[in-house]
Amino acid sequence: MDFQDVVRRRRMVRTYTDAPVERATVDRMLANAARAPSAGFSQGWGFLVLDTPVDVARFWDVTAPAGPASRWLRSMRVAPVVVVPHADPAAYRARYAQPDKRRDGAVDALPVDALRAAAADPTAGGVPWAVPYWYVDAGMAALLVLQTAVDEGLGACFFGIPAERTAAYREAFGVPGHLEPVGAITVGHPAPVEHLPGSAARRPRRGVEDVVHRGRWSPDA
């Protein structure tokens, strides 16, 4: 598929058929995700692939909010594949402690918890990160999964795991403590729908002229 078509057709798909997704297709998604850019070529990500009915059901059992299932949840649970991208702050700590990236030695002495604190306050603990790039890079890798799904004629949706369910998710799937799930992605064959759900169906897309500023943000700024 032409790249411009991939960009235009990409949307968050929330309704699926139960048709299986070929293993080779999932492998291509992950191979593309692993080619995402990363700060210092740290490649601080990891992906959990759930592609059996048992594993997918367990994922929803441990991450879904308590109470009756919403229509969103009932539709999303049909997807035969769930991919969970994770960020690894420790990979960035290790990479930027190496000689070609070390500045003043501060990073080498920082514990992983200090790097995690930088997500809420980039200046915390003397962390020299203007932005927590482990999350940025994991997000770019996730986007490549979404785009590859379109290129393969499939649908996908990125969504968050509720904070109060993260511990149960970690325990259910043996996720190491240094990895942080940044969300999850359902993948499957889109089911026909009469009306597209989600905010994109209710809100107009902002035009390029509204979001692009050349040379200066505003003449009055």
PDB file of C-alpha atoms in Angstrom:
ATOM      1  CA  MET A   1       0.000   0.000   0.000  1.00  0.00           C
ATOM      2  CA  ASP A   2       1.232   3.516  -0.754  1.00  0.00           C
ATOM      3  CA  PHE A   3       2.525   5.233   2.372  1.00  0.00           C
ATOM      4  CA  GLN A   4       0.170   8.184   1.970  1.00  0.00           C
ATOM      5  CA  ASP A   5      -2.747   5.755   1.843  1.00  0.00           C
ATOM      6  CA  VAL A   6      -1.530   4.147   5.072  1.00  0.00           C
ATOM      7  CA  VAL A   7      -1.437   7.539   6.783  1.00  0.00           C
ATOM      8  CA  ARG A   8      -4.884   8.544   5.541  1.00  0.00           C
ATOM      9  CA  ARG A   9      -6.550   5.227   6.339  1.00  0.00           C
ATOM     10  CA  ARG A  10      -5.109   4.772   9.810  1.00  0.00           C
ATOM     11  CA  ARG A  11      -7.751   5.088  12.495  1.00  0.00           C
ATOM     12  CA  MET A  12      -8.467   3.477  15.830  1.00  0.00           C
ATOM     13  CA  VAL A  13     -10.544   0.366  15.101  1.00  0.00           C
ATOM     14  CA  ARG A  14     -12.702  -0.738  18.028  1.00  0.00           C
ATOM     15  CA  THR A  15     -14.916  -3.372  16.392  1.00  0.00           C
ATOM     16  CA  TYR A  16     -13.486  -6.628  15.054  1.00  0.00           C
ATOM     17  CA  THR A  17     -14.451  -9.957  13.583  1.00  0.00           C
ATOM     18  CA  ASP A  18     -13.090 -13.092  15.207  1.00  0.00           C
ATOM     19  CA  ALA A  19     -11.085 -14.054  12.089  1.00  0.00           C
ATOM     20  CA  PRO A  20      -7.528 -15.005  13.054  1.00  0.00           C
ATOM     21  CA  VAL A  21      -4.469 -12.925  12.189  1.00  0.00           C
ATOM     22  CA  GLU A  22      -1.558 -14.797  10.642  1.00  0.00           C
ATOM     23  CA  ARG A  23       1.528 -15.154  12.808  1.00  0.00           C
ATOM     24  CA  ALA A  24       3.716 -13.846   9.990  1.00  0.00           C
ATOM     25  CA  THR A  25       1.661 -10.655   9.881  1.00  0.00           C
ATOM     26  CA  VAL A  26       2.133 -10.048  13.588  1.00  0.00           C
ATOM     27  CA  ASP A  27       5.842 -10.719  13.179  1.00  0.00           C
ATOM     28  CA  ARG A  28       6.064  -8.030  10.485  1.00  0.00           C
ATOM     29  CA  MET A  29       4.381  -5.543  12.815  1.00  0.00           C
ATOM     30  CA  LEU A  30       6.923  -6.220  15.531  1.00  0.00           C
ATOM     31  CA  ALA A  31       9.854  -6.171  13.111  1.00  0.00           C
ATOM     32  CA  ASN A  32       8.769  -2.716  11.972  1.00  0.00           C
ATOM     33  CA  ALA A  33       8.257  -1.550  15.555  1.00  0.00           C
ATOM     34  CA  ALA A  34      11.824  -2.575  16.370  1.00  0.00           C
ATOM     35  CA  ARG A  35      13.029  -0.148  13.685  1.00  0.00           C
ATOM     36  CA  ALA A  36      11.550   2.895  15.430  1.00  0.00           C
ATOM     37  CA  PRO A  37      13.954   5.725  16.297  1.00  0.00           C
ATOM     38  CA  SER A  38      15.214   5.982  19.863  1.00  0.00           C
ATOM     39  CA  ALA A  39      17.315   8.418  21.868  1.00  0.00           C
ATOM     40  CA  GLY A  40      20.939   7.365  21.752  1.00  0.00           C
ATOM     41  CA  PHE A  41      19.808   4.259  19.866  1.00  0.00           C
ATOM     42  CA  SER A  42      18.898   2.975  23.333  1.00  0.00           C
ATOM     43  CA  GLN A  43      16.028   0.878  21.911  1.00  0.00           C
ATOM     44  CA  GLY A  44      14.447   0.871  25.343  1.00  0.00           C
ATOM     45  CA  TRP A  45      11.295  -1.019  24.546  1.00  0.00           C
ATOM     46  CA  GLY A  46       9.822  -4.483  24.899  1.00  0.00           C
ATOM     47  CA  PHE A  47       6.650  -5.994  23.471  1.00  0.00           C
ATOM     48  CA  LEU A  48       4.356  -8.626  24.922  1.00  0.00           C
ATOM     49  CA  VAL A  49       2.392 -10.407  22.172  1.00  0.00           C
ATOM     50  CA  LEU A  50      -0.829 -12.155  23.189  1.00  0.00           C
ATOM     51  CA  ASP A  51      -2.242 -14.134  20.282  1.00  0.00           C
ATOM     52  CA  THR A  52      -3.990 -17.138  21.776  1.00  0.00           C
ATOM     53  CA  PRO A  53      -7.591 -17.093  23.041  1.00  0.00           C
ATOM     54  CA  VAL A  54      -6.429 -18.006  26.545  1.00  0.00           C
ATOM     55  CA  ASP A  55      -3.852 -15.220  26.771  1.00  0.00           C
ATOM     56  CA  VAL A  56      -6.134 -12.596  25.246  1.00  0.00           C
ATOM     57  CA  ALA A  57      -8.939 -13.539  27.652  1.00  0.00           C
ATOM     58  CA  ARG A  58      -6.522 -13.349  30.593  1.00  0.00           C
ATOM     59  CA  PHE A  59      -5.415  -9.887  29.493  1.00  0.00           C
ATOM     60  CA  TRP A  60      -8.968  -8.566  29.546  1.00  0.00           C
ATOM     61  CA  ASP A  61      -9.767 -10.352  32.799  1.00  0.00           C
ATOM     62  CA  VAL A  62      -6.932  -8.591  34.623  1.00  0.00           C
ATOM     63  CA  THR A  63      -7.089  -5.161  32.940  1.00  0.00           C
ATOM     64  CA  ALA A  64     -10.794  -4.468  32.371  1.00  0.00           C
ATOM     65  CA  PRO A  65     -12.593  -2.255  34.893  1.00  0.00           C
ATOM     66  CA  ALA A  66     -14.869  -4.032  37.343  1.00  0.00           C
ATOM     67  CA  GLY A  67     -18.574  -4.160  36.609  1.00  0.00           C
ATOM     68  CA  PRO A  68     -20.655  -4.933  33.520  1.00  0.00           C
ATOM     69  CA  ALA A  69     -18.744  -4.857  30.252  1.00  0.00           C
ATOM     70  CA  SER A  70     -19.337  -1.775  28.132  1.00  0.00           C
ATOM     71  CA  ARG A  71     -20.043  -1.982  24.423  1.00  0.00           C
ATOM     72  CA  TRP A  72     -16.487  -0.778  23.827  1.00  0.00           C
ATOM     73  CA  LEU A  73     -15.093  -3.609  25.898  1.00  0.00           C
ATOM     74  CA  ARG A  74     -17.313  -6.263  24.339  1.00  0.00           C
ATOM     75  CA  SER A  75     -16.200  -5.182  20.874  1.00  0.00           C
ATOM     76  CA  MET A  76     -12.516  -4.895  21.734  1.00  0.00           C
ATOM     77  CA  ARG A  77     -12.411  -8.330  23.350  1.00  0.00           C
ATOM     78  CA  VAL A  78     -13.173  -9.910  19.974  1.00  0.00           C
ATOM     79  CA  ALA A  79      -9.771  -8.884  18.569  1.00  0.00           C
ATOM     80  CA  PRO A  80      -7.588 -12.009  18.334  1.00  0.00           C
ATOM     81  CA  VAL A  81      -4.291 -10.235  19.058  1.00  0.00           C
ATOM     82  CA  VAL A  82      -3.160  -7.842  21.770  1.00  0.00           C
ATOM     83  CA  VAL A  83       0.308  -6.266  21.692  1.00  0.00           C
ATOM     84  CA  VAL A  84       1.529  -4.459  24.798  1.00  0.00           C
ATOM     85  CA  PRO A  85       4.473  -2.067  24.243  1.00  0.00           C
ATOM     86  CA  HIS A  86       6.654  -1.304  27.254  1.00  0.00           C
ATOM     87  CA  ALA A  87       9.211   1.395  27.973  1.00  0.00           C
ATOM     88  CA  ASP A  88      12.475   0.547  29.717  1.00  0.00           C
ATOM     89  CA  PRO A  89      13.911   3.583  31.555  1.00  0.00           C
ATOM     90  CA  ALA A  90      16.870   1.486  32.712  1.00  0.00           C
ATOM     91  CA  ALA A  91      18.014   1.058  29.105  1.00  0.00           C
ATOM     92  CA  TYR A  92      18.367   4.830  28.803  1.00  0.00           C
ATOM     93  CA  ARG A  93      20.195   5.083  32.108  1.00  0.00           C
ATOM     94  CA  ALA A  94      22.689   2.495  30.934  1.00  0.00           C
ATOM     95  CA  ARG A  95      23.079   3.984  27.468  1.00  0.00           C
ATOM     96  CA  TYR A  96      23.656   7.543  28.655  1.00  0.00           C
ATOM     97  CA  ALA A  97      26.173   6.391  31.241  1.00  0.00           C
ATOM     98  CA  GLN A  98      28.418   5.152  28.420  1.00  0.00           C
ATOM     99  CA  PRO A  99      31.461   7.256  27.496  1.00  0.00           C
ATOM    100  CA  ASP A 100      30.077   8.642  24.233  1.00  0.00           C
ATOM    101  CA  LYS A 101      26.930   9.910  25.977  1.00  0.00           C
ATOM    102  CA  ARG A 102      28.134  10.772  29.485  1.00  0.00           C
ATOM    103  CA  ARG A 103      28.073  14.483  30.297  1.00  0.00           C
ATOM    104  CA  ASP A 104      29.064  15.111  33.897  1.00  0.00           C
ATOM    105  CA  GLY A 105      28.646  11.665  35.427  1.00  0.00           C
ATOM    106  CA  ALA A 106      25.246  12.506  36.933  1.00  0.00           C
ATOM    107  CA  VAL A 107      23.314   9.950  34.940  1.00  0.00           C
ATOM    108  CA  ASP A 108      25.600   7.111  35.931  1.00  0.00           C
ATOM    109  CA  ALA A 109      24.806   7.652  39.589  1.00  0.00           C
ATOM    110  CA  LEU A 110      21.045   7.896  39.239  1.00  0.00           C
ATOM    111  CA  PRO A 111      18.785   4.998  40.198  1.00  0.00           C
ATOM    112  CA  VAL A 112      16.018   3.879  37.855  1.00  0.00           C
ATOM    113  CA  ASP A 113      13.424   5.377  40.206  1.00  0.00           C
ATOM    114  CA  ALA A 114      14.894   8.824  39.556  1.00  0.00           C
ATOM    115  CA  LEU A 115      14.446   8.354  35.836  1.00  0.00           C
ATOM    116  CA  ARG A 116      10.845   7.321  36.391  1.00  0.00           C
ATOM    117  CA  ALA A 117      10.284  10.412  38.512  1.00  0.00           C
ATOM    118  CA  ALA A 118      11.415  12.491  35.544  1.00  0.00           C
ATOM    119  CA  ALA A 119       8.252  11.470  33.721  1.00  0.00           C
ATOM    120  CA  ALA A 120       6.294  13.650  36.153  1.00  0.00           C
ATOM    121  CA  ASP A 121       9.012  16.261  36.688  1.00  0.00           C
ATOM    122  CA  PRO A 122      11.848  16.305  34.123  1.00  0.00           C
ATOM    123  CA  THR A 123      13.983  18.355  36.528  1.00  0.00           C
ATOM    124  CA  ALA A 124      13.591  15.917  39.458  1.00  0.00           C
ATOM    125  CA  GLY A 125      16.721  14.502  41.015  1.00  0.00           C
ATOM    126  CA  GLY A 126      19.062  16.292  38.637  1.00  0.00           C
ATOM    127  CA  VAL A 127      17.960  14.131  35.707  1.00  0.00           C
ATOM    128  CA  PRO A 128      19.294  15.740  32.516  1.00  0.00           C
ATOM    129  CA  TRP A 129      16.208  14.829  30.475  1.00  0.00           C
ATOM    130  CA  ALA A 130      14.035  17.590  29.079  1.00  0.00           C
ATOM    131  CA  VAL A 131      11.577  14.871  28.012  1.00  0.00           C
ATOM    132  CA  PRO A 132      11.252  11.214  29.230  1.00  0.00           C
ATOM    133  CA  TYR A 133      12.259   9.813  25.856  1.00  0.00           C
ATOM    134  CA  TRP A 134      11.667   6.193  26.885  1.00  0.00           C
ATOM    135  CA  TYR A 135       7.931   6.946  26.595  1.00  0.00           C
ATOM    136  CA  VAL A 136       8.328   8.933  23.385  1.00  0.00           C
ATOM    137  CA  ASP A 137      10.278   6.137  21.732  1.00  0.00           C
ATOM    138  CA  ALA A 138       7.862   3.418  22.856  1.00  0.00           C
ATOM    139  CA  GLY A 139       5.052   5.532  21.419  1.00  0.00           C
ATOM    140  CA  MET A 140       6.812   5.800  18.060  1.00  0.00           C
ATOM    141  CA  ALA A 141       7.292   2.045  18.009  1.00  0.00           C
ATOM    142  CA  ALA A 142       3.589   1.587  18.787  1.00  0.00           C
ATOM    143  CA  LEU A 143       2.674   3.856  15.873  1.00  0.00           C
ATOM    144  CA  LEU A 144       4.629   1.602  13.531  1.00  0.00           C
ATOM    145  CA  VAL A 145       2.500  -1.321  14.727  1.00  0.00           C
ATOM    146  CA  LEU A 146      -0.638   0.701  13.954  1.00  0.00           C
ATOM    147  CA  GLN A 147       0.616   1.680  10.503  1.00  0.00           C
ATOM    148  CA  THR A 148       1.722  -1.835   9.636  1.00  0.00           C
ATOM    149  CA  ALA A 149      -1.729  -3.101  10.555  1.00  0.00           C
ATOM    150  CA  VAL A 150      -3.231  -0.742   7.964  1.00  0.00           C
ATOM    151  CA  ASP A 151      -0.684  -1.832   5.376  1.00  0.00           C
ATOM    152  CA  GLU A 152      -1.692  -5.450   6.039  1.00  0.00           C
ATOM    153  CA  GLY A 153      -5.385  -4.684   5.569  1.00  0.00           C
ATOM    154  CA  LEU A 154      -6.107  -4.995   9.288  1.00  0.00           C
ATOM    155  CA  GLY A 155      -7.389  -2.731  12.020  1.00  0.00           C
ATOM    156  CA  ALA A 156      -5.745  -1.765  15.296  1.00  0.00           C
ATOM    157  CA  CYS A 157      -6.437   0.406  18.323  1.00  0.00           C
ATOM    158  CA  PHE A 158      -4.054   1.846  20.920  1.00  0.00           C
ATOM    159  CA  PHE A 159      -5.544   2.305  24.394  1.00  0.00           C
ATOM    160  CA  GLY A 160      -4.399   2.638  27.976  1.00  0.00           C
ATOM    161  CA  ILE A 161      -4.247   0.061  30.726  1.00  0.00           C
ATOM    162  CA  PRO A 162      -5.953   1.498  33.845  1.00  0.00           C
ATOM    163  CA  ALA A 163      -3.360   2.464  36.451  1.00  0.00           C
ATOM    164  CA  GLU A 164      -5.158   0.474  39.140  1.00  0.00           C
ATOM    165  CA  ARG A 165      -4.901  -2.651  36.957  1.00  0.00           C
ATOM    166  CA  THR A 166      -1.210  -2.416  36.114  1.00  0.00           C
ATOM    167  CA  ALA A 167      -0.044  -4.512  39.059  1.00  0.00           C
ATOM    168  CA  ALA A 168      -2.484  -7.300  38.197  1.00  0.00           C
ATOM    169  CA  TYR A 169      -1.334  -7.172  34.575  1.00  0.00           C
ATOM    170  CA  ARG A 170       2.322  -7.455  35.633  1.00  0.00           C
ATOM    171  CA  GLU A 171       1.602 -10.430  37.864  1.00  0.00           C
ATOM    172  CA  ALA A 172      -0.533 -12.252  35.306  1.00  0.00           C
ATOM    173  CA  PHE A 173       2.124 -12.059  32.602  1.00  0.00           C
ATOM    174  CA  GLY A 174       5.364 -11.987  34.577  1.00  0.00           C
ATOM    175  CA  VAL A 175       6.373  -8.514  33.389  1.00  0.00           C
ATOM    176  CA  PRO A 176       9.709  -7.436  34.948  1.00  0.00           C
ATOM    177  CA  GLY A 177       9.542  -4.482  37.290  1.00  0.00           C
ATOM    178  CA  HIS A 178      11.843  -2.281  35.221  1.00  0.00           C
ATOM    179  CA  LEU A 179       9.458  -2.353  32.239  1.00  0.00           C
ATOM    180  CA  GLU A 180       6.534   0.049  32.128  1.00  0.00           C
ATOM    181  CA  PRO A 181       3.500  -0.699  29.923  1.00  0.00           C
ATOM    182  CA  VAL A 182       2.645   2.440  27.963  1.00  0.00           C
ATOM    183  CA  GLY A 183      -0.670   1.064  26.689  1.00  0.00           C
ATOM    184  CA  ALA A 184      -1.924  -1.841  24.617  1.00  0.00           C
ATOM    185  CA  ILE A 185      -2.852  -2.425  20.977  1.00  0.00           C
ATOM    186  CA  THR A 186      -5.649  -4.657  19.723  1.00  0.00           C
ATOM    187  CA  VAL A 187      -5.142  -6.076  16.228  1.00  0.00           C
ATOM    188  CA  GLY A 188      -7.646  -7.862  14.028  1.00  0.00           C
ATOM    189  CA  HIS A 189      -9.924  -7.749  11.014  1.00  0.00           C
ATOM    190  CA  PRO A 190     -12.262  -4.733  11.213  1.00  0.00           C
ATOM    191  CA  ALA A 191     -15.959  -5.529  11.445  1.00  0.00           C
ATOM    192  CA  PRO A 192     -18.331  -3.415   9.362  1.00  0.00           C
ATOM    193  CA  VAL A 193     -20.008  -0.706  11.405  1.00  0.00           C
ATOM    194  CA  GLU A 194     -22.817   1.685  10.526  1.00  0.00           C
ATOM    195  CA  HIS A 195     -21.320   4.584  12.435  1.00  0.00           C
ATOM    196  CA  LEU A 196     -17.658   4.951  13.355  1.00  0.00           C
ATOM    197  CA  PRO A 197     -17.290   5.134  17.151  1.00  0.00           C
ATOM    198  CA  GLY A 198     -14.884   7.340  19.013  1.00  0.00           C
ATOM    199  CA  SER A 199     -14.032  11.014  19.233  1.00  0.00           C
ATOM    200  CA  ALA A 200     -12.880  11.186  15.608  1.00  0.00           C
ATOM    201  CA  ALA A 201     -16.479  10.633  14.521  1.00  0.00           C
ATOM    202  CA  ARG A 202     -17.652  13.596  16.615  1.00  0.00           C
ATOM    203  CA  ARG A 203     -14.795  16.054  16.351  1.00  0.00           C
ATOM    204  CA  PRO A 204     -13.337  17.611  13.192  1.00  0.00           C
ATOM    205  CA  ARG A 205      -9.693  17.014  12.396  1.00  0.00           C
ATOM    206  CA  ARG A 206      -7.624  20.145  12.831  1.00  0.00           C
ATOM    207  CA  GLY A 207      -6.236  21.478   9.581  1.00  0.00           C
ATOM    208  CA  VAL A 208      -2.557  21.842   8.788  1.00  0.00           C
ATOM    209  CA  GLU A 209      -3.002  25.611   8.865  1.00  0.00           C
ATOM    210  CA  ASP A 210      -4.144  25.311  12.500  1.00  0.00           C
ATOM    211  CA  VAL A 211      -1.196  23.322  13.784  1.00  0.00           C
ATOM    212  CA  VAL A 212       1.799  24.302  11.650  1.00  0.00           C
ATOM    213  CA  HIS A 213       3.731  27.508  12.360  1.00  0.00           C
ATOM    214  CA  ARG A 214       6.665  28.561  10.204  1.00  0.00           C
ATOM    215  CA  GLY A 215       9.516  30.665  11.500  1.00  0.00           C
ATOM    216  CA  ARG A 216       7.617  31.932  14.535  1.00  0.00           C
ATOM    217  CA  TRP A 217       4.671  30.588  16.492  1.00  0.00           C
ATOM    218  CA  SER A 218       2.633  33.762  16.246  1.00  0.00           C
ATOM    219  CA  PRO A 219       3.305  37.278  15.010  1.00  0.00           C
ATOM    220  CA  ASP A 220       1.916  38.516  18.331  1.00  0.00           C
ATOM    221  CA  ALA A 221       3.866  36.083  20.534  1.00  0.00           C
TER     222      ALA A 221
END
